[in-house]
């Protein structure tokens, strides 16, 4: 195996180990600290009722949710940035996260349901909101006379996202105090769907969609050479563009449904991934997903371990840490 490929595989393996290591730290951290020896006893079936409750019903599902929400947002960001050939493209800047979030909030406000059906209804409604938002953006940006401009797409997405924010504000007028608190935390990025009912639906969907994206890595590499070149090499650009954008919207919508709006993760994880492994999407896709998972898991561990004066949503920590890098990207944007 060539040295540069071996180095990328080693980096990929190192990231997997890093995420597992963060998970081990996270499961031992929180308001009630559990030593590693106690966690080990719990995993071997020798824990007390209280220890089992903390590990299996609170911390373990939250860690799993953090990792898979980060993977979903990170891979979705890679697809959007690669297909639109714009470093500022992400589920957040395109307004897709806002569309998904609006439908989630509508469900919570109108139905107040916590039944088993909500495990299917929330991801489904979030997906519908994301798809609807994407269709509106592409329809408004489409022109028969010229090729679709990524800048136009992003600016349209910002405008549509603002419209969704206005509708969300109108919806908030009907919310009670508990729903208002939920909405504010969701908008800031809050891992609220850490229930095994949701995870049993969420995790298989993310695995299938990410697997499909990795399978299409070579197609994305070819499209990145330019549409005309890709057509010359036998790639059906329109079909692949639509199918991959469909996957990107599904990944971000599912992640938004249970994790809130982690805008910065979908934006910065692909950039860091490309700096680490170059432009080959066979490596960029999994590395970006692992980075996204690691970033959210680290931020969530910080919010649960360090007293910040109140119950601070995970997304606040990510935003504070990521803002300097976002400003750097803005300064480098065309």
C-alpha positions as CSV (number, residue, x, y, z in Angstrom):
1,X,0.0,0.0,0.0
2,X,1.3,3.5,-0.9
3,X,2.5,5.6,2.0
4,X,0.0,8.4,1.6
5,X,-2.9,6.0,1.6
6,X,-1.5,4.2,4.7
7,X,-1.2,7.5,6.5
8,X,-4.9,8.4,5.7
9,X,-6.1,4.9,7.0
10,X,-4.0,5.4,10.1
11,X,-5.6,8.9,10.6
12,X,-9.0,7.4,10.2
13,X,-8.3,4.7,12.7
14,X,-6.9,7.3,15.1
15,X,-10.1,9.3,14.9
16,X,-12.2,6.2,15.7
17,X,-10.0,5.6,18.8
18,X,-10.3,9.3,19.7
19,X,-14.1,9.2,19.6
20,X,-14.2,6.0,21.7
21,X,-11.8,7.6,24.2
22,X,-14.1,10.7,24.4
23,X,-17.0,8.4,24.9
24,X,-15.2,6.7,27.8
25,X,-14.5,10.1,29.4
26,X,-18.1,11.2,28.8
27,X,-19.7,8.2,30.4
28,X,-17.6,8.8,33.6
29,X,-18.4,12.5,33.6
30,X,-21.4,14.5,34.9
31,X,-23.0,15.8,38.0
32,X,-22.6,12.4,39.6
33,X,-19.1,11.1,38.8
34,X,-18.7,7.4,38.1
35,X,-15.2,6.0,38.4
36,X,-14.1,3.8,35.4
37,X,-14.1,0.7,37.7
38,X,-17.8,1.4,38.6
39,X,-18.7,1.8,34.9
40,X,-16.9,-1.5,34.1
41,X,-18.9,-3.2,36.9
42,X,-22.1,-1.8,35.4
43,X,-21.2,-3.0,31.9
44,X,-20.6,-6.5,33.4
45,X,-24.0,-6.6,35.0
46,X,-22.8,-5.9,38.6
47,X,-24.0,-2.4,39.1
48,X,-26.6,-1.1,41.5
49,X,-30.1,0.0,40.2
50,X,-29.0,3.7,40.4
51,X,-25.7,3.0,38.5
52,X,-27.5,1.0,35.8
53,X,-30.0,3.8,35.4
54,X,-27.3,6.5,35.0
55,X,-25.2,4.5,32.5
56,X,-27.9,2.8,30.4
57,X,-30.8,5.2,30.5
58,X,-29.0,8.6,30.6
59,X,-25.3,8.7,29.6
60,X,-24.9,5.9,27.1
61,X,-27.9,6.9,24.9
62,X,-26.8,10.6,25.1
63,X,-23.2,9.7,23.9
64,X,-24.6,7.6,21.1
65,X,-26.9,10.4,20.0
66,X,-24.1,13.0,20.1
67,X,-21.9,10.8,17.9
68,X,-24.5,10.0,15.3
69,X,-25.9,13.6,15.2
70,X,-22.4,14.8,14.5
71,X,-21.8,12.1,11.9
72,X,-25.1,13.1,10.2
73,X,-24.3,16.9,10.2
74,X,-20.6,16.3,9.2
75,X,-21.4,14.1,6.2
76,X,-24.3,16.3,5.1
77,X,-22.0,19.3,5.1
78,X,-19.5,17.4,2.9
79,X,-22.1,16.5,0.3
80,X,-23.5,20.1,0.1
81,X,-20.0,21.8,-0.1
82,X,-18.8,19.3,-2.7
83,X,-21.8,19.4,-5.0
84,X,-22.3,23.2,-4.8
85,X,-18.5,23.7,-4.9
86,X,-18.8,26.3,-2.2
87,X,-17.0,26.3,1.2
88,X,-19.9,28.1,2.9
89,X,-22.6,25.6,2.0
90,X,-24.1,23.6,4.9
91,X,-27.5,22.6,6.1
92,X,-27.6,25.8,8.2
93,X,-26.6,28.3,5.6
94,X,-28.9,26.8,3.0
95,X,-31.9,27.1,5.4
96,X,-32.6,23.3,5.4
97,X,-32.0,23.0,9.1
98,X,-34.5,25.8,9.7
99,X,-37.2,24.1,7.6
100,X,-36.7,20.8,9.4
101,X,-36.8,22.5,12.8
102,X,-40.0,24.4,12.0
103,X,-41.9,21.1,11.3
104,X,-40.5,19.5,14.5
105,X,-41.7,22.5,16.6
106,X,-45.1,22.4,14.9
107,X,-45.5,18.7,15.9
108,X,-44.5,19.4,19.5
109,X,-46.7,22.4,19.8
110,X,-49.8,21.0,18.1
111,X,-49.8,17.4,19.3
112,X,-48.0,17.4,22.7
113,X,-47.3,13.7,21.9
114,X,-44.7,11.5,23.6
115,X,-46.1,8.2,22.3
116,X,-44.2,5.5,20.4
117,X,-45.4,7.1,17.2
118,X,-43.4,10.2,17.9
119,X,-40.2,8.2,17.3
120,X,-41.3,7.8,13.7
121,X,-43.3,11.0,13.3
122,X,-40.5,13.4,14.4
123,X,-37.8,12.2,11.9
124,X,-40.4,11.9,9.2
125,X,-41.8,15.4,9.7
126,X,-38.2,16.8,10.0
127,X,-37.4,15.2,6.7
128,X,-40.5,16.6,5.0
129,X,-39.6,20.1,6.3
130,X,-36.0,19.7,5.0
131,X,-37.1,18.5,1.6
132,X,-39.7,21.2,1.3
133,X,-37.1,23.8,2.2
134,X,-34.7,22.4,-0.3
135,X,-37.3,22.3,-3.1
136,X,-38.3,26.0,-2.4
137,X,-34.6,27.0,-2.5
138,X,-33.8,25.2,-5.7
139,X,-37.0,26.4,-7.4
140,X,-36.2,30.0,-6.5
141,X,-32.6,29.6,-7.7
142,X,-33.3,27.7,-10.9
143,X,-32.9,29.4,-14.2
144,X,-33.3,27.7,-17.6
145,X,-30.9,30.2,-19.3
146,X,-27.9,29.7,-17.1
147,X,-26.3,27.1,-14.8
148,X,-27.3,27.3,-11.2
149,X,-25.0,29.5,-9.2
150,X,-23.9,28.2,-5.7
151,X,-23.8,31.8,-4.4
152,X,-27.4,32.3,-5.5
153,X,-28.4,29.1,-3.8
154,X,-26.8,30.1,-0.5
155,X,-28.2,33.6,-0.6
156,X,-31.7,32.1,-1.4
157,X,-31.2,29.7,1.5
158,X,-30.4,32.5,3.9
159,X,-33.6,34.3,2.8
160,X,-35.7,31.2,3.1
161,X,-34.1,30.5,6.5
162,X,-35.1,34.0,7.6
163,X,-38.7,33.3,6.5
164,X,-38.7,30.0,8.5
165,X,-37.4,31.9,11.6
166,X,-40.3,34.4,11.3
167,X,-42.8,31.5,11.1
168,X,-41.1,29.9,14.2
169,X,-41.5,33.2,16.1
170,X,-45.2,33.3,15.2
171,X,-45.5,29.7,16.4
172,X,-43.8,30.6,19.6
173,X,-46.8,32.9,20.5
174,X,-48.8,29.7,21.1
175,X,-46.3,28.0,23.3
176,X,-46.5,27.6,27.0
177,X,-43.5,28.2,29.2
178,X,-42.2,24.6,28.9
179,X,-42.5,24.5,25.1
180,X,-40.8,27.9,24.9
181,X,-37.8,26.7,26.9
182,X,-37.6,23.6,24.6
183,X,-37.7,25.8,21.5
184,X,-34.9,28.1,22.7
185,X,-32.7,25.2,23.7
186,X,-33.4,23.4,20.4
187,X,-32.5,26.4,18.4
188,X,-29.2,26.7,20.3
189,X,-28.4,23.0,19.7
190,X,-29.6,20.6,22.4
191,X,-29.4,16.8,22.4
192,X,-32.9,16.2,23.6
193,X,-33.8,12.9,21.7
194,X,-31.6,10.6,23.9
195,X,-34.3,8.0,24.3
196,X,-33.8,4.5,23.0
197,X,-37.2,4.7,21.2
198,X,-35.8,7.4,19.0
199,X,-32.3,5.9,18.7
200,X,-33.6,2.6,17.3
201,X,-35.0,4.5,14.4
202,X,-32.3,7.1,14.1
203,X,-29.1,5.0,14.1
204,X,-30.0,2.6,11.2
205,X,-31.1,5.5,9.0
206,X,-27.8,7.4,9.6
207,X,-25.7,4.2,8.9
208,X,-27.6,3.5,5.6
209,X,-27.3,7.0,4.4
210,X,-23.6,7.4,5.3
211,X,-22.9,4.0,3.7
212,X,-24.6,5.2,0.5
213,X,-22.5,8.4,0.5
214,X,-19.2,6.5,0.9
215,X,-20.3,4.2,-1.9
216,X,-20.8,7.3,-4.1
217,X,-17.4,8.8,-3.0
218,X,-15.8,8.3,-6.5
219,X,-18.8,9.9,-8.2
220,X,-18.4,13.0,-5.9
221,X,-14.7,13.1,-6.8
222,X,-15.6,13.0,-10.5
223,X,-18.2,15.8,-10.2
224,X,-15.7,17.9,-8.4
225,X,-13.6,17.9,-11.6
226,X,-16.4,19.9,-13.2
227,X,-19.8,19.1,-14.6
228,X,-18.6,18.9,-18.2
229,X,-15.6,16.7,-17.3
230,X,-17.9,14.4,-15.2
231,X,-20.4,14.1,-18.1
232,X,-17.5,13.2,-20.4
233,X,-16.4,10.5,-18.0
234,X,-19.9,9.0,-18.1
235,X,-21.4,10.4,-14.9
236,X,-25.1,11.3,-15.0
237,X,-24.6,14.6,-13.2
238,X,-28.2,15.6,-12.8
239,X,-29.3,12.2,-11.4
240,X,-26.4,12.0,-9.1
241,X,-26.8,15.6,-7.9
242,X,-30.5,15.1,-7.1
243,X,-29.9,11.7,-5.3
244,X,-26.9,12.9,-3.3
245,X,-28.7,16.2,-2.3
246,X,-31.7,14.1,-1.2
247,X,-29.3,12.1,1.0
248,X,-27.7,15.3,2.4
249,X,-31.1,16.7,3.3
250,X,-32.2,13.4,4.9
251,X,-29.0,13.3,7.0
252,X,-29.3,16.9,8.2
253,X,-33.1,16.6,8.8
254,X,-32.8,13.4,10.9
255,X,-30.0,15.0,12.9
256,X,-31.9,18.2,13.5
257,X,-35.0,16.3,14.6
258,X,-33.3,14.8,17.6
259,X,-30.3,17.0,18.2
260,X,-31.4,20.6,17.4
261,X,-29.6,23.0,15.1
262,X,-25.9,22.3,15.2
263,X,-25.2,24.8,12.4
264,X,-21.4,25.0,12.8
265,X,-20.7,21.3,12.8
266,X,-22.0,20.9,9.2
267,X,-19.9,23.9,8.2
268,X,-16.5,23.4,9.8
269,X,-16.2,19.5,10.0
270,X,-15.8,19.1,6.2
271,X,-13.1,21.9,6.1
272,X,-11.0,20.3,8.9
273,X,-11.4,16.9,7.2
274,X,-10.1,18.2,3.9
275,X,-7.1,19.8,5.6
276,X,-6.3,16.4,7.2
277,X,-6.8,14.0,4.3
278,X,-7.0,16.1,1.1
279,X,-9.8,16.0,-1.5
280,X,-10.5,12.3,-1.9
281,X,-14.0,11.8,-0.6
282,X,-13.4,8.2,0.2
283,X,-11.6,9.6,3.2
284,X,-13.2,13.1,3.5
285,X,-16.7,11.6,4.2
286,X,-15.8,9.3,7.1
287,X,-13.3,11.7,8.6
288,X,-15.8,14.6,8.5
289,X,-18.4,12.4,10.1
290,X,-16.1,11.3,12.9
291,X,-14.9,14.9,13.5
292,X,-18.6,16.0,13.7
293,X,-19.3,13.3,16.2
294,X,-16.2,14.1,18.2
295,X,-17.0,17.8,18.3
296,X,-20.5,17.4,19.6
297,X,-19.5,14.7,22.1
298,X,-16.7,16.9,23.5
299,X,-18.9,19.9,23.8
300,X,-21.7,17.9,25.5
301,X,-19.2,16.4,27.9
302,X,-18.0,19.9,28.8
303,X,-21.6,21.2,29.4
304,X,-22.3,18.2,31.7
305,X,-19.0,18.3,33.6
306,X,-18.3,22.0,34.1
307,X,-20.7,24.3,35.9
308,X,-21.5,27.2,33.6
309,X,-24.1,28.8,35.9
310,X,-27.1,27.2,34.2
311,X,-28.2,24.3,32.0
312,X,-26.3,25.5,28.9
313,X,-27.2,23.8,25.5
314,X,-24.4,21.9,23.8
315,X,-24.6,24.1,20.7
316,X,-23.7,27.2,22.7
317,X,-20.3,25.7,23.5
318,X,-19.7,24.6,19.9
319,X,-20.7,28.1,18.6
320,X,-18.3,29.9,21.0
321,X,-15.4,27.6,20.1
322,X,-16.2,27.6,16.3
323,X,-16.9,31.3,15.7
324,X,-13.2,32.2,15.2
325,X,-12.8,29.5,12.6
326,X,-16.1,30.6,10.9
327,X,-14.8,34.2,10.7
328,X,-11.6,32.8,9.1
329,X,-13.7,31.0,6.5
330,X,-15.6,34.2,5.8
331,X,-12.4,36.1,5.2
332,X,-11.2,33.4,2.7
333,X,-14.6,33.1,0.9
334,X,-14.9,34.5,-2.6
